[in-house]
């Protein structure tokens, strides 16, 4: 036995069976999924390393192929071209060499000869850009080649630039000018003089075009102080990396150990970086401000600058897998870097794991269905009854037809729930909904008595209702009145009102009870305006149907009142009592005197807020009051989603003149006030308030003239 007071946790049989069976299936499925995922991860990493090796080999083959072609051309030039010819003759000979080389080796940008006397001839393509020495202009539109002619003079070397088209026609010649370019001081010249074979420079930034590349050179076989050379850009390597870049989020880069950018799929755009242009140096990886490339390079540095290693690093919270390999083929200082998001690389493995998870989930669901079907037959009626009671406690009435149960107790429980729902739904038709919710939720007492608190009260009354009712049958009166109350009541309730009672053709409603609201005065004004505008549309329907309209007047007052249960032990009414209630009723009756629709007290006007428009009506002593009270008419409100609540244009047009007339009356200038009011009466003859005040002004004017 359990100890007294100990709380017992109850389980349903259906839940226990389903839980145990689910745990068993999940343990088996989880073990299989974990083993398969481990194997797939291992295979994925192995495949990634093989793919990276293939990419590295392709880059090496591309570089070595380019070098072999350039080497053959250099060997041929060093044997066949006479370096002793004039600069002009050498330019003519080297031009077809460059064109033929360009078809075989797109990376070739120029061919040149530098001689020991300081002379130099360079023939270069203009695909990578125009040297700044040539300038710009429409005459260069068809230029395809440029000649750089350097010749020594007694005062130093001079350089002359010539641009030609594809047929060799000269388009522009820049006159010779002094230059500090001396081929004998170039790295490729000194290295070739010290070697009997072909030399290859490290990548560097070309001086006269915004390109990076390498130079291959060798000593002439016919003149020892002459050196032949080929300039090759890295742009073609950029394009080759772009072709190897698959999937799209795979990152490829070639850099040297110092971090200089050698090649990248977007290398042409990246090399336009202004800092590199100004410093005439290779662009570094850190200059690019690309987090992924910087992360790859720093991971390479952290690994000790060792090639042939796998790298793991994070960029912006995303994990990446990478690898670095040495290029070789004469470029031992260059590194190929490859990086791919971990999610992309593991995508197929994750997809397979997701499929396994799905299959496991389907298996669990299928097993649960079998278990649930066995226990559902008994548990469903009880669960339905529980849901119905929970719904009724939320005051959500109406339910789908239940399947009759063969169990007597369940059947009787269903009937009891239906009776409870019917009783509570009908009870809420006679008692305010908020009050019923409060009683059910034990927030309000059902004992006799009340409390004093601020309240805003509304009274409404239909003008000429008795005359209208006498002209109709009782059934017609009932139908029309019910339709009227339905329309006006829905708007008041939508505005937060508690409808106290229907008194013949009148309504008494109040705000701030039973639920407290700080803006209860504004809500009351909003409810009165909504009800008034709704009745305007309803009266238009009555008239269209051949009936009489039900023109309604409203009175509003706010103040303290006693709120609570009034009556006897067997029958009570939740209502408000006090002077505030009586004054609201008096204000409603004052509408008849002034021809107004919604009359409110000065207290209401002061507490409603700035979104409401009022006009002063009068200072009067309502029945039951002992002092004058200022009364105002509520004209409209500024509510963005309800433009129909705004004051009519006629009221807006006459309001300034009405206020002017009131100022004149206050100053005792009755004659001038009467003139203004006469104009208002002529402008708005249906506004009774103007006529009432005009009559008052005339009486005062006559009285003031009596000696």
XYZ file of C-alpha atoms in Angstrom:
707
model
C 0.000 0.000 0.000
C 1.148 3.500 -0.662
C 1.719 5.883 2.160
C -1.036 8.310 3.090
C -0.760 11.576 1.205
C 1.610 10.134 -1.369
C 0.709 11.175 -4.905
C 0.359 8.231 -7.287
C 1.229 8.659 -10.938
C -1.218 6.750 -13.129
C -0.448 5.177 -16.483
C -2.849 3.917 -19.083
C -2.304 0.439 -20.484
C -2.237 1.848 -23.971
C 0.568 4.262 -23.066
C 2.657 1.594 -21.267
C 2.524 -0.901 -24.147
C 3.250 1.767 -26.737
C 6.161 3.180 -24.709
C 7.884 -0.185 -24.102
C 7.516 -1.290 -27.696
C 8.753 2.090 -28.957
C 11.869 1.978 -26.756
C 12.806 -1.491 -28.056
C 12.394 -0.504 -31.699
C 14.278 2.758 -31.187
C 17.239 1.020 -29.518
C 17.590 -1.459 -32.378
C 17.136 1.214 -35.054
C 19.546 3.582 -33.303
C 22.297 0.975 -33.141
C 21.935 0.170 -36.852
C 21.829 3.834 -37.835
C 24.900 4.648 -35.727
C 26.947 1.799 -37.264
C 25.925 2.705 -40.817
C 26.658 6.379 -40.231
C 30.168 5.595 -38.962
C 30.899 3.477 -42.023
C 29.486 6.095 -44.398
C 31.538 8.843 -42.742
C 34.733 6.834 -43.163
C 33.979 6.150 -46.836
C 33.040 9.790 -47.451
C 36.360 11.066 -46.089
C 38.217 8.482 -48.163
C 36.359 9.510 -51.327
C 36.998 13.195 -50.573
C 40.749 12.576 -50.280
C 40.740 10.701 -53.596
C 38.791 13.522 -55.274
C 41.208 16.093 -53.892
C 44.151 14.050 -55.179
C 42.598 13.920 -58.666
C 42.114 17.703 -58.632
C 45.725 18.228 -57.533
C 47.017 15.923 -60.268
C 44.926 17.790 -62.850
C 46.428 21.129 -61.783
C 49.938 19.676 -61.925
C 49.268 18.253 -65.406
C 47.924 21.583 -66.584
C 51.010 23.411 -65.367
C 53.480 20.821 -66.671
C 51.751 20.760 -70.066
C 52.036 24.528 -70.353
C 55.696 24.379 -69.377
C 56.493 21.718 -71.989
C 54.929 23.770 -74.769
C 56.755 26.934 -73.677
C 60.055 25.010 -73.364
C 59.775 23.686 -76.922
C 59.128 27.163 -78.280
C 62.056 28.606 -76.331
C 64.385 25.890 -77.585
C 63.291 26.572 -81.149
C 63.738 30.369 -80.841
C 67.172 30.041 -79.237
C 68.336 27.896 -82.195
C 66.597 29.567 -85.143
C 66.125 33.257 -84.387
C 69.174 35.430 -84.961
C 69.451 37.719 -81.925
C 71.790 40.043 -83.834
C 69.013 41.371 -86.058
C 67.675 44.848 -85.548
C 64.882 45.532 -83.070
C 62.400 46.103 -85.905
C 63.326 42.867 -87.684
C 63.066 40.911 -84.427
C 59.594 42.347 -83.834
C 58.468 41.070 -87.243
C 59.899 37.595 -86.527
C 58.497 37.295 -82.988
C 54.951 38.354 -83.964
C 53.953 35.071 -85.736
C 55.776 33.134 -83.020
C 53.506 34.704 -80.380
C 50.397 34.112 -82.481
C 51.219 30.421 -82.988
C 52.141 30.041 -79.335
C 48.873 31.702 -78.268
C 46.870 29.031 -80.097
C 48.739 26.266 -78.267
C 49.209 28.030 -74.954
C 46.501 30.601 -74.100
C 48.466 31.575 -70.986
C 51.289 33.020 -73.153
C 51.120 36.820 -72.933
C 54.341 37.820 -74.644
C 57.691 36.771 -76.117
C 60.836 38.864 -75.864
C 64.571 39.094 -76.424
C 66.922 40.951 -74.093
C 70.511 41.623 -75.164
C 73.712 42.452 -73.371
C 73.854 45.944 -74.896
C 70.652 46.892 -73.007
C 68.307 46.573 -75.990
C 65.047 44.736 -75.535
C 62.107 43.772 -77.780
C 58.821 42.545 -76.272
C 55.819 41.439 -78.345
C 52.754 41.018 -76.128
C 49.043 40.434 -76.575
C 46.526 42.966 -75.318
C 44.055 40.402 -74.003
C 45.125 41.090 -70.410
C 44.813 44.884 -70.766
C 46.525 47.837 -72.368
C 49.855 49.035 -71.006
C 49.374 52.522 -69.566
C 52.123 53.850 -71.840
C 49.865 53.294 -74.880
C 47.049 55.396 -73.430
C 43.484 55.055 -74.684
C 41.416 56.181 -77.627
C 39.137 54.973 -80.438
C 42.119 54.286 -82.688
C 43.122 51.418 -80.353
C 39.751 49.670 -80.608
C 41.100 47.036 -83.045
C 44.558 46.732 -81.459
C 45.610 43.138 -80.655
C 49.417 43.366 -80.166
C 51.846 45.828 -78.624
C 55.617 46.185 -79.170
C 57.889 47.405 -76.407
C 61.175 48.569 -78.017
C 64.009 49.426 -75.637
C 67.270 50.753 -77.101
C 70.366 52.146 -75.432
C 71.520 55.709 -76.141
C 74.393 57.834 -74.970
C 72.164 59.282 -72.232
C 70.562 55.992 -71.185
C 67.878 53.602 -72.383
C 64.723 54.775 -74.201
C 61.456 52.923 -74.696
C 59.068 53.129 -77.607
C 55.577 51.538 -77.678
C 53.742 50.515 -80.848
C 50.177 49.132 -81.154
C 49.175 47.060 -84.215
C 46.028 45.274 -85.353
C 45.619 41.618 -86.345
C 47.038 42.318 -89.841
C 50.122 44.038 -88.451
C 48.993 47.572 -89.371
C 50.374 50.184 -87.033
C 47.624 51.966 -85.096
C 49.611 54.110 -82.685
C 53.273 54.763 -81.943
C 54.339 56.390 -78.715
C 57.570 58.353 -79.298
C 60.688 57.146 -77.568
C 61.166 58.424 -74.034
C 63.718 57.717 -71.321
C 63.133 54.610 -69.212
C 64.789 52.882 -66.295
C 64.003 49.458 -67.781
C 67.236 47.508 -68.345
C 66.856 43.842 -69.330
C 70.245 43.056 -67.860
C 68.916 43.845 -64.373
C 65.848 41.637 -64.707
C 65.820 38.361 -62.659
C 65.206 36.217 -65.741
C 68.292 37.667 -67.485
C 70.728 37.099 -64.652
C 69.347 33.613 -63.996
C 69.630 32.649 -67.704
C 73.202 33.871 -67.890
C 74.052 31.642 -64.941
C 72.341 28.559 -66.429
C 72.777 26.517 -69.601
C 69.159 25.437 -69.641
C 65.692 26.874 -69.290
C 64.919 28.850 -66.114
C 61.514 29.616 -64.599
C 60.887 32.633 -62.369
C 58.639 32.524 -59.322
C 55.214 34.128 -59.856
C 55.336 37.934 -59.822
C 53.158 40.847 -60.863
C 53.866 42.175 -64.379
C 54.898 45.813 -64.523
C 52.833 47.088 -67.447
C 49.531 45.171 -67.147
C 47.409 44.219 -64.101
C 48.258 40.552 -64.385
C 50.316 38.065 -62.373
C 52.390 35.388 -64.004
C 55.762 33.722 -64.533
C 58.575 34.091 -67.058
C 60.406 31.204 -68.773
C 63.734 32.148 -70.329
C 66.959 30.703 -71.728
C 70.246 31.870 -73.175
C 70.556 32.188 -76.947
C 72.581 29.473 -78.655
C 73.965 32.039 -81.126
C 74.770 34.998 -78.884
C 75.643 34.354 -75.234
C 74.566 37.805 -74.015
C 71.077 37.460 -75.563
C 68.201 35.869 -73.671
C 64.887 34.667 -75.123
C 61.835 34.612 -72.873
C 58.101 33.928 -72.693
C 55.740 35.703 -70.261
C 52.826 33.550 -69.155
C 49.868 34.818 -67.128
C 48.037 32.840 -64.490
C 44.646 33.741 -65.969
C 44.335 30.421 -67.789
C 45.086 28.616 -64.531
C 42.230 30.630 -62.980
C 39.922 29.366 -65.713
C 41.140 25.812 -65.290
C 40.404 25.953 -61.563
C 36.911 27.209 -62.376
C 36.325 24.140 -64.579
C 37.491 21.869 -61.759
C 35.232 23.568 -59.211
C 32.404 21.134 -58.549
C 30.239 21.250 -56.549
C 29.827 25.073 -56.668
C 30.623 25.537 -52.973
C 33.991 23.773 -53.405
C 36.805 26.312 -52.980
C 40.074 26.006 -54.973
C 43.123 28.222 -54.656
C 46.831 28.195 -55.504
C 49.065 30.258 -53.237
C 52.681 30.403 -52.202
C 53.989 29.759 -48.725
C 54.034 33.475 -47.918
C 50.315 33.745 -48.596
C 50.424 35.429 -52.031
C 47.491 34.640 -54.331
C 48.632 32.728 -57.430
C 45.400 31.411 -58.959
C 41.726 31.307 -58.076
C 38.509 30.701 -60.066
C 37.782 34.430 -59.636
C 41.407 35.485 -59.755
C 40.976 38.033 -62.559
C 38.492 40.025 -60.492
C 40.370 39.631 -57.228
C 43.638 40.920 -58.679
C 42.073 44.314 -59.390
C 42.464 45.089 -55.666
C 43.778 48.653 -55.477
C 46.427 47.961 -52.850
C 48.063 45.378 -55.073
C 47.949 47.799 -58.030
C 49.642 50.542 -56.034
C 52.305 48.373 -54.460
C 52.986 46.453 -57.684
C 53.011 43.239 -55.681
C 51.075 40.008 -55.706
C 47.761 40.111 -53.910
C 47.851 38.245 -50.604
C 45.096 36.050 -49.260
C 44.521 38.369 -46.313
C 44.095 41.288 -48.751
C 41.025 39.577 -50.217
C 39.004 39.901 -46.981
C 37.389 36.535 -47.780
C 36.903 34.624 -44.517
C 36.925 31.167 -46.129
C 40.216 31.659 -47.974
C 41.793 33.266 -44.910
C 40.596 30.375 -42.766
C 42.105 27.834 -45.172
C 45.462 29.648 -45.295
C 45.694 30.077 -41.522
C 44.792 26.411 -41.031
C 47.675 25.617 -43.426
C 50.014 27.814 -41.374
C 48.858 26.247 -38.105
C 49.695 22.824 -39.525
C 53.330 23.881 -39.892
C 53.129 24.830 -43.616
C 53.167 21.157 -44.433
C 51.647 20.013 -47.732
C 49.753 16.782 -48.236
C 47.652 17.246 -45.103
C 43.976 17.215 -44.295
C 42.694 20.316 -42.521
C 39.614 21.027 -40.434
C 38.634 24.595 -39.588
C 35.606 26.782 -38.890
C 34.486 29.974 -40.620
C 31.547 31.960 -39.335
C 30.295 29.013 -37.312
C 30.387 26.625 -40.327
C 32.754 23.644 -40.354
C 34.999 23.035 -43.396
C 37.167 20.137 -44.525
C 40.252 20.988 -46.565
C 43.516 19.689 -47.951
C 46.766 21.258 -49.135
C 49.188 19.784 -51.698
C 52.486 20.985 -53.111
C 52.274 21.800 -56.848
C 55.776 20.602 -57.778
C 56.737 20.605 -61.477
C 59.236 23.407 -60.794
C 56.834 25.253 -58.502
C 57.886 23.743 -55.182
C 56.942 26.935 -53.348
C 53.337 26.804 -54.569
C 50.506 25.120 -52.673
C 47.144 23.912 -53.946
C 44.419 24.491 -51.366
C 41.006 22.844 -51.466
C 38.110 23.412 -49.040
C 34.517 22.237 -48.950
C 31.779 22.705 -46.361
C 31.502 19.740 -44.063
C 27.735 19.642 -44.677
C 28.259 19.414 -48.455
C 30.865 16.705 -48.188
C 28.752 14.712 -45.756
C 25.540 15.399 -47.663
C 25.174 11.903 -49.213
C 25.957 10.231 -45.885
C 23.483 12.480 -44.103
C 20.889 11.734 -46.769
C 21.331 7.986 -46.285
C 21.122 8.457 -42.534
C 17.938 10.472 -42.990
C 16.476 7.658 -45.077
C 17.387 5.168 -42.368
C 15.807 7.407 -39.768
C 12.705 7.650 -41.911
C 12.532 3.880 -42.337
C 12.980 3.435 -38.594
C 10.316 6.028 -37.890
C 7.923 4.290 -40.257
C 8.650 0.984 -38.522
C 7.981 2.485 -35.110
C 4.803 4.133 -36.333
C 3.572 0.914 -37.915
C 4.221 -0.972 -34.685
C 2.496 1.711 -32.652
C -0.524 1.627 -34.935
C -0.914 -2.072 -34.289
C -0.688 -1.531 -30.530
C -2.929 1.524 -30.518
C -5.656 -0.127 -32.584
C -5.909 -2.880 -30.013
C -6.470 -0.481 -27.087
C -8.190 2.375 -28.859
C -11.599 0.713 -28.897
C -11.940 0.966 -25.147
C -10.032 4.204 -24.518
C -11.573 6.350 -27.271
C -15.015 6.941 -25.683
C -13.430 7.971 -22.374
C -10.961 10.243 -24.121
C -13.789 11.813 -26.100
C -15.737 12.472 -22.902
C -12.656 14.064 -21.332
C -12.161 16.308 -24.369
C -15.834 17.339 -24.278
C -15.629 18.324 -20.606
C -12.418 20.245 -21.240
C -14.078 22.027 -24.192
C -17.134 22.923 -22.142
C -14.914 24.345 -19.405
C -13.464 26.631 -22.097
C -17.047 27.618 -23.082
C -16.650 26.107 -26.546
C -20.073 24.658 -27.291
C -21.089 22.342 -30.097
C -19.378 19.066 -30.945
C -19.323 16.407 -33.601
C -21.696 13.471 -33.278
C -20.256 10.829 -30.978
C -20.131 7.149 -31.809
C -22.547 5.384 -29.405
C -20.746 3.251 -26.863
C -21.865 -0.247 -25.879
C -20.706 0.382 -22.314
C -23.527 1.608 -20.062
C -21.347 3.828 -17.876
C -19.768 5.550 -20.886
C -23.201 6.075 -22.473
C -24.580 7.660 -19.281
C -21.494 9.868 -19.006
C -22.066 11.133 -22.556
C -25.679 12.013 -21.773
C -24.627 13.865 -18.615
C -22.056 15.880 -20.624
C -24.707 16.849 -23.181
C -27.017 18.025 -20.396
C -24.200 20.046 -18.819
C -23.350 21.684 -22.141
C -26.999 22.591 -22.841
C -27.499 24.050 -19.370
C -24.293 26.105 -19.410
C -24.788 27.452 -22.945
C -28.339 28.566 -22.112
C -27.185 30.022 -18.797
C -24.712 32.243 -20.675
C -27.582 33.677 -22.721
C -29.157 35.097 -19.546
C -25.990 36.084 -17.690
C -23.058 38.106 -19.071
C -20.384 35.835 -20.501
C -17.553 37.463 -18.561
C -19.487 36.915 -15.321
C -20.050 33.236 -16.085
C -16.362 32.755 -16.892
C -15.432 34.435 -13.639
C -17.794 32.264 -11.601
C -16.595 29.052 -13.289
C -12.990 30.148 -12.866
C -13.677 31.018 -9.201
C -12.567 34.593 -9.739
C -15.928 36.086 -8.758
C -18.124 35.371 -5.793
C -21.756 34.373 -6.215
C -22.644 35.739 -2.791
C -24.932 38.753 -2.352
C -23.180 42.087 -2.034
C -20.855 44.286 -4.021
C -17.822 46.561 -4.041
C -17.309 50.224 -4.931
C -15.209 50.866 -8.030
C -15.021 53.160 -11.091
C -17.648 52.303 -13.704
C -18.724 53.709 -17.055
C -22.457 53.277 -17.678
C -24.456 53.549 -20.910
C -28.215 53.893 -21.377
C -29.935 53.768 -24.736
C -33.515 54.458 -25.749
C -35.448 54.334 -29.044
C -37.184 57.597 -29.956
C -40.932 57.120 -30.642
C -40.871 53.416 -29.837
C -44.372 53.442 -28.320
C -45.918 54.999 -31.434
C -44.088 52.519 -33.647
C -45.126 49.535 -31.506
C -48.804 50.553 -31.619
C -48.743 50.353 -35.415
C -47.383 46.783 -35.467
C -48.574 43.357 -34.373
C -46.941 42.015 -31.187
C -45.059 39.378 -33.230
C -43.710 42.076 -35.534
C -42.656 44.174 -32.566
C -40.877 41.173 -31.051
C -39.064 40.306 -34.284
C -38.019 43.883 -34.993
C -36.911 44.492 -31.416
C -34.906 41.259 -31.345
C -33.221 42.219 -34.574
C -32.482 45.670 -33.146
C -31.065 44.322 -29.880
C -28.944 41.758 -31.752
C -27.284 44.479 -33.820
C -26.692 47.009 -31.058
C -25.792 44.358 -28.461
C -23.105 42.754 -30.634
C -21.334 46.094 -31.056
C -21.460 46.869 -27.334
C -20.117 43.427 -26.426
C -17.395 43.744 -29.088
C -16.314 46.912 -27.304
C -16.015 45.121 -23.954
C -19.408 46.001 -22.449
C -21.330 43.970 -19.913
C -25.004 44.238 -20.850
C -26.894 44.559 -17.590
C -30.444 44.322 -18.890
C -32.868 45.014 -21.697
C -35.644 47.321 -20.461
C -38.380 47.369 -23.065
C -36.657 49.167 -25.963
C -33.748 50.356 -23.792
C -30.371 48.868 -22.946
C -28.303 49.341 -19.827
C -24.627 48.391 -20.164
C -21.489 49.106 -18.214
C -17.700 48.779 -18.519
C -14.865 47.922 -16.084
C -16.768 45.052 -14.474
C -16.542 42.198 -13.982
C -13.206 42.495 -15.837
C -11.166 45.569 -14.930
C -9.932 47.767 -17.795
C -7.964 51.000 -17.423
C -9.377 52.276 -20.735
C -13.001 51.526 -19.879
C -14.133 55.109 -20.643
C -12.601 55.009 -24.129
C -14.112 51.555 -24.738
C -17.539 52.855 -23.718
C -17.272 55.774 -26.150
C -16.103 53.383 -28.846
C -19.040 51.046 -28.128
C -21.569 53.884 -28.325
C -20.150 55.085 -31.668
C -20.073 51.588 -33.116
C -23.637 50.918 -32.015
C -24.789 54.251 -33.459
C -23.121 53.621 -36.842
C -24.439 50.055 -36.909
C -27.960 51.345 -36.270
C -27.620 53.826 -39.130
C -27.161 50.870 -41.484
C -29.958 48.893 -39.803
C -32.390 51.825 -40.061
C -31.579 52.100 -43.769
C -32.631 48.453 -44.069
C -35.842 49.102 -42.103
C -36.739 51.994 -44.395
C -35.955 49.935 -47.503
C -38.291 47.246 -46.146
C -41.100 49.797 -45.733
C -40.813 50.042 -41.953
C -40.047 52.839 -39.568
C -36.477 53.435 -38.362
C -35.501 52.928 -34.717
C -33.584 56.102 -33.991
C -31.646 55.621 -30.783
C -30.245 58.044 -28.226
C -27.367 57.217 -25.879
C -26.243 58.580 -22.541
C -22.796 57.962 -20.968
C -21.421 58.771 -17.537
C -18.441 57.542 -15.547
C -17.810 57.520 -11.834
C -17.848 55.300 -8.802
C -20.682 52.823 -8.263
C -21.359 49.659 -6.322
C -20.870 46.542 -8.463
C -22.061 43.147 -7.348
C -24.894 40.703 -6.845
C -28.299 42.153 -5.943
C -31.429 40.099 -5.166
C -32.442 37.234 -2.929
C -30.953 33.871 -2.049
C -32.745 32.046 -4.857
C -32.401 34.710 -7.549
C -29.724 37.344 -8.062
C -28.737 39.932 -10.636
C -25.199 41.123 -11.294
C -25.559 44.879 -11.715
C -24.296 48.326 -10.755
C -26.036 50.754 -8.416
C -25.450 54.356 -7.519
C -25.632 57.984 -8.576
C -23.405 57.305 -11.625
C -26.025 54.953 -13.062
C -28.851 57.467 -12.513
C -26.872 60.264 -14.186
C -26.176 58.141 -17.279
C -29.936 57.604 -17.596
C -30.562 61.369 -17.231
C -28.029 62.182 -19.940
C -29.796 59.795 -22.305
C -33.073 61.658 -21.725
C -31.398 65.065 -22.312
C -30.772 64.059 -25.944
C -34.425 64.771 -26.646
C -34.021 68.385 -25.507
C -30.995 69.114 -27.686
C -31.676 66.800 -30.628
C -28.366 64.998 -30.045
C -27.514 61.281 -30.368
C -24.762 60.522 -27.825
C -24.599 62.779 -24.756
C -21.760 62.309 -22.266
C -20.679 63.956 -19.077
C -17.626 66.151 -18.679
C -15.998 63.283 -16.759
C -16.375 61.015 -19.774
C -14.966 63.653 -22.107
C -11.949 64.189 -19.857
C -11.116 60.485 -19.511
C -11.876 59.255 -23.053
C -8.600 60.353 -24.608
C -7.523 62.398 -27.595
C -8.849 60.023 -30.250
C -12.452 61.133 -29.696
C -14.136 64.333 -30.922
C -16.710 66.065 -28.715
C -18.652 69.286 -28.939
C -19.890 71.232 -25.961
C -23.703 71.180 -25.633
C -24.725 72.971 -22.474
C -24.387 73.356 -18.750
C -27.542 72.059 -17.131
C -28.898 70.525 -13.949
C -30.147 67.037 -14.861
C -32.968 65.546 -12.886
C -31.596 64.256 -9.582
C -28.503 66.559 -9.633
C -27.922 69.595 -7.416
C -25.416 71.539 -9.496
C -24.855 72.424 -13.110
C -23.061 69.791 -15.143
C -21.402 70.335 -18.512
C -22.654 67.904 -21.134
C -21.027 67.111 -24.464
C -22.032 65.315 -27.635
C -19.734 62.542 -28.872
C -19.298 63.196 -32.606
C -16.744 60.614 -33.726
C -13.419 58.904 -33.208
C -10.147 58.557 -35.065
C -9.722 54.765 -35.395
C -7.408 53.713 -38.288
C -9.239 50.482 -39.124
C -12.761 51.952 -38.729
C -13.082 55.117 -40.829
C -16.884 55.006 -40.454
C -16.493 56.088 -36.821
C -15.155 59.494 -37.851
C -17.366 62.552 -37.364
C -19.474 63.597 -40.346
C -18.094 66.311 -42.575
C -21.069 68.532 -41.796
C -20.304 68.363 -38.069
C -16.647 69.141 -38.751
C -17.576 72.130 -40.927
C -19.980 73.653 -38.392
C -17.948 72.922 -35.248
C -15.650 76.019 -35.470
C -18.669 78.339 -35.915
C -20.491 76.627 -33.049
C -17.479 77.159 -30.788
C -17.363 80.802 -31.922
C -21.020 81.266 -31.044
C -20.415 79.764 -27.593
C -17.551 82.215 -26.977
C -19.838 85.121 -27.934
C -22.543 83.847 -25.616
C -20.027 83.544 -22.796
C -19.003 87.165 -23.425
C -22.651 88.312 -23.347
C -22.649 89.367 -27.014
C -26.026 87.792 -27.644
C -26.734 89.634 -30.866
C -23.562 88.577 -32.616
C -23.977 85.069 -31.277
C -27.525 84.954 -32.682
C -26.240 86.019 -36.104
C -23.696 83.208 -36.116
C -26.313 80.697 -34.974
C -28.736 81.849 -37.660
C -26.113 81.060 -40.264
C -25.577 77.627 -38.648
C -29.325 76.927 -38.701
C -29.441 77.861 -42.361
C -26.447 75.623 -43.066
C -27.624 72.644 -40.965
C -31.371 73.025 -40.386
C -31.673 69.471 -39.012
C -29.285 70.175 -36.123
C -31.692 70.965 -33.262
C -28.872 72.098 -30.973
C -28.339 75.236 -33.079
C -32.042 76.110 -32.875
C -32.132 75.614 -29.114
C -29.138 77.872 -28.579
C -30.460 80.428 -31.073
C -33.752 80.682 -29.169
C -31.812 81.132 -25.939
C -29.690 83.909 -27.468
C -32.752 85.763 -28.735
C -34.345 85.686 -25.280
C -31.145 86.973 -23.675
C -30.821 89.662 -26.357
C -34.376 90.900 -25.716
C -33.860 90.818 -21.972
C -30.643 92.823 -22.238
C -32.487 95.609 -24.177
C -35.168 96.071 -21.466
C -34.189 99.163 -19.367
